[in-house]
Coordinates of C-alpha atoms and ligand atoms in Angstrom, one line a residue:
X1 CA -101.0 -81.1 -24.0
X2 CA -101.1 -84.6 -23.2
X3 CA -97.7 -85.4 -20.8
X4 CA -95.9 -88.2 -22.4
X5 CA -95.3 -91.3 -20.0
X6 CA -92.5 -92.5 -18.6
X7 CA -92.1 -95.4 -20.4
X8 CA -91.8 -93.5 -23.7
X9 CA -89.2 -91.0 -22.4
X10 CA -87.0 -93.8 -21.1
X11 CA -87.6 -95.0 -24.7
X12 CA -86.1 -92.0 -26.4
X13 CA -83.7 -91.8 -23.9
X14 CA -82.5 -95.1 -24.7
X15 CA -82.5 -94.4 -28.9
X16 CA -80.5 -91.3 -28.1
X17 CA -77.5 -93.0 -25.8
X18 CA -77.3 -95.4 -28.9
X19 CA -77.0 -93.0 -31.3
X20 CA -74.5 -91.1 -29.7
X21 CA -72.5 -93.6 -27.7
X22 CA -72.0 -95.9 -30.9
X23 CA -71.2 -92.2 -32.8
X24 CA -68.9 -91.2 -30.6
X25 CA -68.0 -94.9 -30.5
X26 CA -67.3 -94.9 -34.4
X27 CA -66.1 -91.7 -35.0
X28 CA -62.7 -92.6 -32.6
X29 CA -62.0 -96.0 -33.5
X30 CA -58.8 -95.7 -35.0
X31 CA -57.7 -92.9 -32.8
X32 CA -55.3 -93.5 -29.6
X33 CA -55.7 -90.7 -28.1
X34 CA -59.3 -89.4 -27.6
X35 CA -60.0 -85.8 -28.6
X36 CA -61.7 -83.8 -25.2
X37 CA -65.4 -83.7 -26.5
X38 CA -65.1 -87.6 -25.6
X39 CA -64.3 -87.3 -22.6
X40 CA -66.3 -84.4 -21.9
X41 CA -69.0 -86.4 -22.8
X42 CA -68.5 -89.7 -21.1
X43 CA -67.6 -87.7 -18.2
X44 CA -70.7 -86.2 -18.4
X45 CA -73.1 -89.0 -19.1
X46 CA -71.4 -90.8 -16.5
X47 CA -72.0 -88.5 -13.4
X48 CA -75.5 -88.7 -14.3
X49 CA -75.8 -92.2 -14.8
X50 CA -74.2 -92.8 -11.7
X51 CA -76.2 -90.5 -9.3
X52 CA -79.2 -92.4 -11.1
X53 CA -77.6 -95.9 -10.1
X54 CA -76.3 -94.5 -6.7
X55 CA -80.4 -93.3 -5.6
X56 CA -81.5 -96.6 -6.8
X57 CA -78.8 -98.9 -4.7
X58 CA -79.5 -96.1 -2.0
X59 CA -83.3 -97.6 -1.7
X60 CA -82.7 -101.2 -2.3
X61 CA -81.9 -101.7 1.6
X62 CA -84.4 -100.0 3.0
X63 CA -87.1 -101.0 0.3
X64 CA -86.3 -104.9 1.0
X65 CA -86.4 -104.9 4.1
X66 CA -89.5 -102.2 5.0
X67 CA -91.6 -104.2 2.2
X68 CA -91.1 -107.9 3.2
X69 CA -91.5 -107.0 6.7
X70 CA -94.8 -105.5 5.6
X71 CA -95.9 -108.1 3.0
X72 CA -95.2 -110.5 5.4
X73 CA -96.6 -109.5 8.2
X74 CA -100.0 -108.9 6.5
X75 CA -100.1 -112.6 4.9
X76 CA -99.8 -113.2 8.5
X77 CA -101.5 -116.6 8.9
X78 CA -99.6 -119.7 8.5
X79 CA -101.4 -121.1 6.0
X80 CA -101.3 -118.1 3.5
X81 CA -97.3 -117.7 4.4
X82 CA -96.9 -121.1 3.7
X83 CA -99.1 -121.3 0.3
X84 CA -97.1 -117.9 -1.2
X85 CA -93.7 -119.7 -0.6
X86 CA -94.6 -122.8 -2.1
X87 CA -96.1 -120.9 -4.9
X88 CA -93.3 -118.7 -5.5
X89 CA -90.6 -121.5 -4.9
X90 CA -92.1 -123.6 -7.3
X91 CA -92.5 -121.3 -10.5
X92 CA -89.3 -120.0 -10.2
X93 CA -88.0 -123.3 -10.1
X94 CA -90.3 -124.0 -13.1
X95 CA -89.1 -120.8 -15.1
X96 CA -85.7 -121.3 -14.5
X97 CA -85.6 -124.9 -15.7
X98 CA -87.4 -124.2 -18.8
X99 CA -85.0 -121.2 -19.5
X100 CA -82.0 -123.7 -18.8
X101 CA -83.6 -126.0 -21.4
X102 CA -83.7 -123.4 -23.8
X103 CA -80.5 -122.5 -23.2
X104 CA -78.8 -126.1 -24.0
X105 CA -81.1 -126.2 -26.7
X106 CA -80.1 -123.4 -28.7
X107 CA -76.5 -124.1 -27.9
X108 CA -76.6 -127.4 -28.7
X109 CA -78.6 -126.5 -31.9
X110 CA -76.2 -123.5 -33.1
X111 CA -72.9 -124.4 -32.0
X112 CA -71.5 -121.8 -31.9
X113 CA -68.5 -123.0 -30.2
X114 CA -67.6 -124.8 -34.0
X115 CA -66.1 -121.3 -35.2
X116 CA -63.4 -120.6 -38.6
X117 CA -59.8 -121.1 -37.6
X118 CA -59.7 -117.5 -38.0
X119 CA -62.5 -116.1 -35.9
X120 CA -61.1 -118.7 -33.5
X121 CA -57.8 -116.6 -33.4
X122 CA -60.0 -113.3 -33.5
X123 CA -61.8 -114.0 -30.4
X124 CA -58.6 -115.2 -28.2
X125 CA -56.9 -111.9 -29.4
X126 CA -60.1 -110.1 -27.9
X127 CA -58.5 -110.4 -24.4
X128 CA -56.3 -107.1 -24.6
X129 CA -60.5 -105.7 -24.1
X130 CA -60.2 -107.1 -20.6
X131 CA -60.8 -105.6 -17.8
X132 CA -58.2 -108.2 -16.1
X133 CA -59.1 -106.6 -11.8
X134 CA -62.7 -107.6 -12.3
X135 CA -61.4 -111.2 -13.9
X136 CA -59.1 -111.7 -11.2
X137 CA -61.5 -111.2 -8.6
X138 CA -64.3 -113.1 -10.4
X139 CA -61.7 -116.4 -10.5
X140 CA -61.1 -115.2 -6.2
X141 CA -64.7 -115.4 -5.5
X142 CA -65.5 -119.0 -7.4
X143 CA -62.1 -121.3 -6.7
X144 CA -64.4 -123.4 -3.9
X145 CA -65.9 -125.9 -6.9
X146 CA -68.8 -127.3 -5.5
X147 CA -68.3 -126.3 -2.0
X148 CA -69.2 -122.4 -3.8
X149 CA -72.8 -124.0 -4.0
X150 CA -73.2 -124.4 0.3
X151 CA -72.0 -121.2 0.6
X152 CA -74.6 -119.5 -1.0
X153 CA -77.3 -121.4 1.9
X154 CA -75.0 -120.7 4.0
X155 CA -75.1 -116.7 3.6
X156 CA -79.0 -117.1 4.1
X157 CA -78.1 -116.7 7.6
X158 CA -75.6 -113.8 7.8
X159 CA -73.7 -114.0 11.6
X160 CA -74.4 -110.4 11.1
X161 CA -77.0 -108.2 9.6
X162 CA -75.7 -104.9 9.3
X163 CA -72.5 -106.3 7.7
X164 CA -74.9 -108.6 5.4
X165 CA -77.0 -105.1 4.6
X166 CA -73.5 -103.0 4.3
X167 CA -71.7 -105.8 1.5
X168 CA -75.1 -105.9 0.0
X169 CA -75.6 -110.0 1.0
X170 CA -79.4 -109.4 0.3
X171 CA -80.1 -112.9 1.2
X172 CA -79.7 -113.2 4.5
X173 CA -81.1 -109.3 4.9
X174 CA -84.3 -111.0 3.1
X175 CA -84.0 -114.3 5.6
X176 CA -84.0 -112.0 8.5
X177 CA -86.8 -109.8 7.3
X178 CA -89.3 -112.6 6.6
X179 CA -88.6 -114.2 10.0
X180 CA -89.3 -110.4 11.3
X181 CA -92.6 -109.5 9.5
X182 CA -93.8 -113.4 10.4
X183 CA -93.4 -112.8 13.7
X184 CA -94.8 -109.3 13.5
X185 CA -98.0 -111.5 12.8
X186 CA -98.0 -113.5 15.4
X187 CA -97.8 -110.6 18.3
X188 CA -100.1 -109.8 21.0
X189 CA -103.0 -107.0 18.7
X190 CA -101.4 -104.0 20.5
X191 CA -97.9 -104.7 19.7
X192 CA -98.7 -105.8 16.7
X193 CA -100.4 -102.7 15.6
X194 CA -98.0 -100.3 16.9
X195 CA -95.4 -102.4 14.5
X196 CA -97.4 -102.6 11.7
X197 CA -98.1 -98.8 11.9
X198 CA -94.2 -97.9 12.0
X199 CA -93.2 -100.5 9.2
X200 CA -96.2 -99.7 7.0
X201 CA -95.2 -95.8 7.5
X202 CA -91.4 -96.4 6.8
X203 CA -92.7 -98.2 3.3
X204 CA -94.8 -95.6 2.6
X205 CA -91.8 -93.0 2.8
X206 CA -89.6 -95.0 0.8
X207 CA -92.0 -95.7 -1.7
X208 CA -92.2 -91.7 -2.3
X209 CA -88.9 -91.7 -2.0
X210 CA -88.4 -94.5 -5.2
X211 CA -91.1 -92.4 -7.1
X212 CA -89.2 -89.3 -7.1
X213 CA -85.8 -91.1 -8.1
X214 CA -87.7 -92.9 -10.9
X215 CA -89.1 -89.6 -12.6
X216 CA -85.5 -89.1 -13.5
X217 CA -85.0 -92.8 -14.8
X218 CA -84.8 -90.9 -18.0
X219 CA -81.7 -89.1 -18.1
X220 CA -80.2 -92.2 -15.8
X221 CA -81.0 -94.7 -18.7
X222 CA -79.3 -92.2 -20.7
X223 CA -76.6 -91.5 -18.2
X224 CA -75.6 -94.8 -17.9
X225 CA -75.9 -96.5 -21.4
X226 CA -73.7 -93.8 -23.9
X227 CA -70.6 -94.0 -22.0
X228 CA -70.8 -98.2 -21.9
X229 CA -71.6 -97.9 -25.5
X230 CA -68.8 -95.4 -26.1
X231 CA -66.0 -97.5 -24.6
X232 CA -67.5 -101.3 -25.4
X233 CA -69.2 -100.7 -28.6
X234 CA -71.6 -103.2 -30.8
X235 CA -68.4 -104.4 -32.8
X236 CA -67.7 -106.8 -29.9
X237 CA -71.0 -108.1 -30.2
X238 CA -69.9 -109.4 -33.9
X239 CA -66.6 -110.3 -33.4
X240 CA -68.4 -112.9 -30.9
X241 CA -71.2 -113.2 -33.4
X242 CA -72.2 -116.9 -33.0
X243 CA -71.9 -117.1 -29.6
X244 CA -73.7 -113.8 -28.6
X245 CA -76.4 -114.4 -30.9
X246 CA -77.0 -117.8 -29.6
X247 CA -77.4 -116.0 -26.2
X248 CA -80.0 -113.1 -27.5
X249 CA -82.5 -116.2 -29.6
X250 CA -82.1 -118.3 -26.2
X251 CA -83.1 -115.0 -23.8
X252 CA -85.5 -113.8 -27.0
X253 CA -87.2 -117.2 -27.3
X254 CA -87.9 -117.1 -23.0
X255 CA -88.6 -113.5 -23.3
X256 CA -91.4 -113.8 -26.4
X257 CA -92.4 -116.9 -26.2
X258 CA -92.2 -119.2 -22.7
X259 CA -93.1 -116.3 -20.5
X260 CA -96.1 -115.3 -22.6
X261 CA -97.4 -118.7 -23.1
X262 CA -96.9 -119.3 -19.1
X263 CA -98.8 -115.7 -18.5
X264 CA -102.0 -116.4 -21.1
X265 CA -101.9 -120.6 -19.5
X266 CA -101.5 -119.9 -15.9
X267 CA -103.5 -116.5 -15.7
X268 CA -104.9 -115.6 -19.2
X269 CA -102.9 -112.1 -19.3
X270 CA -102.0 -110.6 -23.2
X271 CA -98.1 -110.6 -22.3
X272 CA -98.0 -107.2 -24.3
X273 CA -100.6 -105.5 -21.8
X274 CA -97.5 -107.2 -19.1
X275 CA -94.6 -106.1 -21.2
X276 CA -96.3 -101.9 -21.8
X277 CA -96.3 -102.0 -17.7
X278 CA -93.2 -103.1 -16.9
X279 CA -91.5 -101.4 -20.0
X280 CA -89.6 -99.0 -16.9
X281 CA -87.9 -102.2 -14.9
X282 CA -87.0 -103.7 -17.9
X283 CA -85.6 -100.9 -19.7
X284 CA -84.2 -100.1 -16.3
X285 CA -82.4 -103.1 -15.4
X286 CA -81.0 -103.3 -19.5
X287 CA -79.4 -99.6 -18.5
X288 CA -77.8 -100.6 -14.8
X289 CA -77.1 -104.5 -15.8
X290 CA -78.4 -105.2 -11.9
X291 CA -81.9 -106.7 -11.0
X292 CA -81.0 -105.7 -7.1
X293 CA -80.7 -101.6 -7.8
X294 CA -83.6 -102.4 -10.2
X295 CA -85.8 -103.5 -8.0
X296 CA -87.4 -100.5 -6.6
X297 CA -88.7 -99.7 -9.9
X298 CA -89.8 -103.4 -10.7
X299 CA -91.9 -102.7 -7.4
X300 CA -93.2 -99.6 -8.6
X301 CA -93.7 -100.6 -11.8
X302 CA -96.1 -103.6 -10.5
X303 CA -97.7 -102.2 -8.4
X304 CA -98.6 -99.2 -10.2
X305 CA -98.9 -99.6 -13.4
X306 CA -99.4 -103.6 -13.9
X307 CA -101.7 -103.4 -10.4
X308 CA -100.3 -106.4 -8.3
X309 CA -100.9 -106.1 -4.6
X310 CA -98.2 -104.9 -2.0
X311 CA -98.8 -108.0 -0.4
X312 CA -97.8 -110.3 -3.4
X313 CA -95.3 -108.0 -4.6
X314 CA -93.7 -107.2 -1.4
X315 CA -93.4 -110.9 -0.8
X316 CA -92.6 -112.5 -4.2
X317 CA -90.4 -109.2 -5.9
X318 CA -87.3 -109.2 -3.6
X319 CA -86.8 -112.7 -3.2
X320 CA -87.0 -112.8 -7.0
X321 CA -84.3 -109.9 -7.4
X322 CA -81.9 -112.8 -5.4
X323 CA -83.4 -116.0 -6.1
X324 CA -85.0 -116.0 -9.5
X325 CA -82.5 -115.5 -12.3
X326 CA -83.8 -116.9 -15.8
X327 CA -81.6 -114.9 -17.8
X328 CA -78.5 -115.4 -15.8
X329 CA -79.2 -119.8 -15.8
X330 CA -80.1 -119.5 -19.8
X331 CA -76.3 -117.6 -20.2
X332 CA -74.3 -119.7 -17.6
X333 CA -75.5 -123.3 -19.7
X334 CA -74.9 -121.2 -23.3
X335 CA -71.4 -120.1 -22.3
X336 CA -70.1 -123.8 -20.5
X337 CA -71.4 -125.4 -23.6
X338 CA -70.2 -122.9 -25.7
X339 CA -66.6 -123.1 -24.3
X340 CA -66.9 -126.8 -24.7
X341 CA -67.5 -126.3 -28.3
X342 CA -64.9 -124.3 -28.6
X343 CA -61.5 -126.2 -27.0
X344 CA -63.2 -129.3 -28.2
X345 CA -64.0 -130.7 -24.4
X346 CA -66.0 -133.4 -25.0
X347 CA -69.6 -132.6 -23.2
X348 CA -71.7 -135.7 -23.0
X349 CA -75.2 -135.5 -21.9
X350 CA -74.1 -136.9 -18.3
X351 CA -72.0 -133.5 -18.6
X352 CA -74.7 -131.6 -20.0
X353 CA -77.3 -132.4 -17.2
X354 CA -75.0 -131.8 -14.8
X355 CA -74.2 -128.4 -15.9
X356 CA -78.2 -127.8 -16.4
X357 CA -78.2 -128.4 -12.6
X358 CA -74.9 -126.5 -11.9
X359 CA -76.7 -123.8 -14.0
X360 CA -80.5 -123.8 -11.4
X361 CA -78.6 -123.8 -8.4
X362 CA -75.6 -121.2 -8.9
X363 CA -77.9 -119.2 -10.6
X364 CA -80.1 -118.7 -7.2
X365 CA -76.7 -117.6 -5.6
X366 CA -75.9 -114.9 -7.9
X367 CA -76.4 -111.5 -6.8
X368 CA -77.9 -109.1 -8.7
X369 CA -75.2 -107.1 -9.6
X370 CA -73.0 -106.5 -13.0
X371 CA -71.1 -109.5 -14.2
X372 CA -72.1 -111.5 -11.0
X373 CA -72.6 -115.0 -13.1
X374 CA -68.6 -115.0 -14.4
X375 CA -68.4 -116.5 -11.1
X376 CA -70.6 -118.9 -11.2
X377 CA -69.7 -120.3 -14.6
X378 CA -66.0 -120.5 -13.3
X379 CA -67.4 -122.6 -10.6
X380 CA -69.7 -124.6 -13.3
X381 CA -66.3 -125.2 -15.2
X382 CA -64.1 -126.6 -12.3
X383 CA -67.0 -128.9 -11.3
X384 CA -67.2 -130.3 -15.0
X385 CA -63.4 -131.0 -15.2
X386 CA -62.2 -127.8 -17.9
X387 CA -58.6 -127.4 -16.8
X388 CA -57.5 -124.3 -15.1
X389 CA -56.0 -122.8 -17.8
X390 CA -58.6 -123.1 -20.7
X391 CA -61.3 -121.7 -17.9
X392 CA -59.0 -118.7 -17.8
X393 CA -58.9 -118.3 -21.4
X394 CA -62.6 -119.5 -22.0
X395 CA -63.9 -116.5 -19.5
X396 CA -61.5 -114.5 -20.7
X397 CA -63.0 -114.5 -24.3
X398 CA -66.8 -114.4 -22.5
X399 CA -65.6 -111.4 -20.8
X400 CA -65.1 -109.4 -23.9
X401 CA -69.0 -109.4 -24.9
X402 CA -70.3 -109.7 -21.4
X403 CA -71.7 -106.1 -20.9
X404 CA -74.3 -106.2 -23.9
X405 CA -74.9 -109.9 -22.9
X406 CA -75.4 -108.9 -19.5
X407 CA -77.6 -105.9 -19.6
X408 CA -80.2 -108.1 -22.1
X409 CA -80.1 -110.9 -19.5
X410 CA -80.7 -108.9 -16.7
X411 CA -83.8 -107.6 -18.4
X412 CA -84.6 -111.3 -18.7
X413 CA -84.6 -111.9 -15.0
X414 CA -86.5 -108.8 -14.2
X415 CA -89.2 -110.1 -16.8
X416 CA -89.2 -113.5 -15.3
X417 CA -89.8 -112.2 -11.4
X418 CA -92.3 -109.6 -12.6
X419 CA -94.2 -112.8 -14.2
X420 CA -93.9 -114.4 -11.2
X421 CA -96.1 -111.9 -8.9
X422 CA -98.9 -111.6 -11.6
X423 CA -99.1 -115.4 -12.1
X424 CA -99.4 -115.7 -8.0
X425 CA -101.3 -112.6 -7.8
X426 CA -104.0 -114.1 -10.2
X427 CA -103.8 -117.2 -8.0
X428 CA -104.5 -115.9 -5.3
X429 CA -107.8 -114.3 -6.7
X430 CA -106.8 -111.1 -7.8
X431 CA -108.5 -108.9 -11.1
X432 CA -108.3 -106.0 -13.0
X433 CA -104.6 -106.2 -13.6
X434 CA -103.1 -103.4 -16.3
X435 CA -105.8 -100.5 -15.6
X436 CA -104.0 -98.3 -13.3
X437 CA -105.5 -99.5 -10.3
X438 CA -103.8 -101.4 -7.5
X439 CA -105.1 -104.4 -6.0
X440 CA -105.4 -103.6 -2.5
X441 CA -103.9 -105.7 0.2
X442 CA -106.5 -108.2 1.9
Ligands
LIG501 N1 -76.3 -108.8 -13.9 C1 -77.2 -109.9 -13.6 C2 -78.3 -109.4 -12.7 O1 -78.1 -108.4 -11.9 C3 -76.5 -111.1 -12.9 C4 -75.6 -111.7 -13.9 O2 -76.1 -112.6 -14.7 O3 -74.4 -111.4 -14.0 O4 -79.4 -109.9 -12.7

């Protein structure tokens, strides 16, 4: 019998953590005090979910640094570095301002901010739903303003790596490995060699490594999505209705229709023949809400099963887990707009385009981790002049819908970065993408 593929059992896993998470969701509602089989189950679903998210984060460190030291040093010349970065640099700027756009545009179009005094007084009850540590700590990172934005170029170059690689700074752990594997390059042949030998090994392990921990992607999808359903729930999502809808057309309408047409203009790929090979990452990065303990299956999935080259995807995949964040820009505009809307702030297009460029440039400093733009659009809102205690409020009432929001934009910037190394890859002359065959590295 035919063994079914692993995007189909990551599928099913999926169906089933929504069926039972939103029945074991419904069928306690009303109850204070949860009955054991609850908490025997989200106990359970749990521990698997987080061994699944604990192997992945395990490899991210290892896999960023052993694969842009390697993609790197083979580029090697100058030239080629230097035609990759400009490449890359440019169409995630490019994707990112187009998701922005769509982003104010919906937003602007919807309003969803222009609510019934009712649901108005629905929504700022929500905030009993709040996980008020996380909050606090979101509103500790971001109270620099605008000074929040140097910071982020300033962590490209950690004092210290280990301490970088141990908080999980992957920016300046990715600065630090370029520099490495373009250095690698420029050695004396034997030295070079021998390096290229022990880096290209180490990859090699840790690729194994990642292929094992995906084969039980499965039961993590599954592991990690019923016990967020059971305690979050899909009511949130319509008790924000408006709001979170206007999120899911703006990250739908990047997702299905700007990607695709960028994909068939820029390198004539059928976005479904892209979407069936990445279906693992993005399914993956939906279920753990991070792109960064996504990324070693994003890897695997391109080059395996969409074909890309290690030495595009090494090079264009990890920066992308930090820098490129479509989804994350598209939701930081919808939600400073949205809270606009809402305390009736006045936001006039002055306003508007700076919090389209607020929007670009946090977004390349959020890390890839749950929740990780709050902070950002706290920053977006003290730069645009909300008052402190309508910011409070305002993320407060994001908060309550932000896991569902967060796991679909996620997805979003896993999409846009795996675009990103099949457009380049294209570019840079390669063929016979989607038939199970790598593109080898030149
Ligand atoms: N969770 C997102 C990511 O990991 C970041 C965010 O938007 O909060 O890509």
């Amino acid at each position: 019998m035919k063994k079914l593929a692993l995007h189909w059992k990551i599928l099913i896993a999926l169906c089933l953590a929504f069926m039972v998470g939103l029945w074991a969701n419904f069928s306690t509602e009303n109850i204070s005090e949860k009955p054991t089989w609850f908490y025997n189950i989200h106990y359970f679903s749990n521990f698997f979910g987080t061994l699944f998210l604990n192997a992945l984060k395990m490899l991210v460190i290892p896999l960023v640094m052993t694969s842009i030291i390697c993609g790197v040093a083979r580029v090697g010349k100058d030239k080629d570095f230097g035609r990759l970065g400009i490449k890359t640099i440019l169409f995630y700027s490019l994707t990112g301002l187009l998701a922005v756009i769509v982003g104010i545009l919906c937003v602007n179009f919807i309003e969803p901010g222009q609510v019934e005094p009712e649901i108005r007084e629905k929504m700022l009850s929500g905030e009993n739903k709040i996980d008020s540590g996380k909050l606090e700590q979101a509103f500790e990172n971001a109270d620099n303003g605008w000074k929040g934005i140097f910071e982020i170029f300033q962590r490209m170059v950690p004092q210290n790596l280990f301490k970088a690689a141990v908080e999980g700074q992957l920016l300046g752990l990715i600065f630090f490995s370029l520099l490495f594997g373009f250095f690698i390059a420029r050695l004396p042949e034997k030295y070079k060699s021998t390096q290229l030998l022990f880096w290209e090994g180490l990859n090699t392990t840790i690729l194994s490594v990642t292929n094992l921990v995906i084969s039980f992607a499965p039961y993590g999808v599954f592991g990690l999505v019923t016990p967020t359903l059971m305690k979050v729930g899909v009511d949130t999502i319509f008790v924000m209705g408006k709001f979170a809808a206007t999120v899911l057309l703006g990250l739908c309408i990047h997702s299905f229709i700007v990607l695709p047409i960028l994909l068939a203009i820029l390198a004539k790929i059928d976005f479904r023949k892209h979407f069936r090979a990445m279906f693992p990452a993005l399914l993956t990065a939906f279920s753990t809400a991070s792109s960064s303990a996504t990324l070693p299956v994003t890897l695997n999935s391109i080059t395996n099963r969409a074909g890309v080259s290690k030495k595009i995807s090494s090079f264009t995949l990890p920066l992308g887990a930090t820098l490129n964040m479509d989804g994350t820009a598209l939701f930081e505009c919808v939600v400073v707009i949205f809270l606009g809307q809402l305390f009736g702030i006045e936001m006039s297009w002055v306003t508007q385009s700076t919090v389209v460029i607020m929007a670009l440039l946090t977004s390349i400093g959020v890390a890839g981790i749950p929740s990780a733009s709050l902070v950002a659009i706290i920053v977006i809102l003290h730069a645009v002049g909300f008052p402190q205690s309508i910011i409070a409020t305002g993320v407060g009432i994001v908060f309550v819908v932000d896991r569902l929001l967060d796991m679909s934009r996620t997805a979003v910037n896993v999409l846009g970065d795996s675009c990103a190394a099949v457009i380049i890859g294209k570019s840079e002359g390669e063929t016979g993408y989607y038939f199970g065959k790598q593109n080898q590295s030149k």
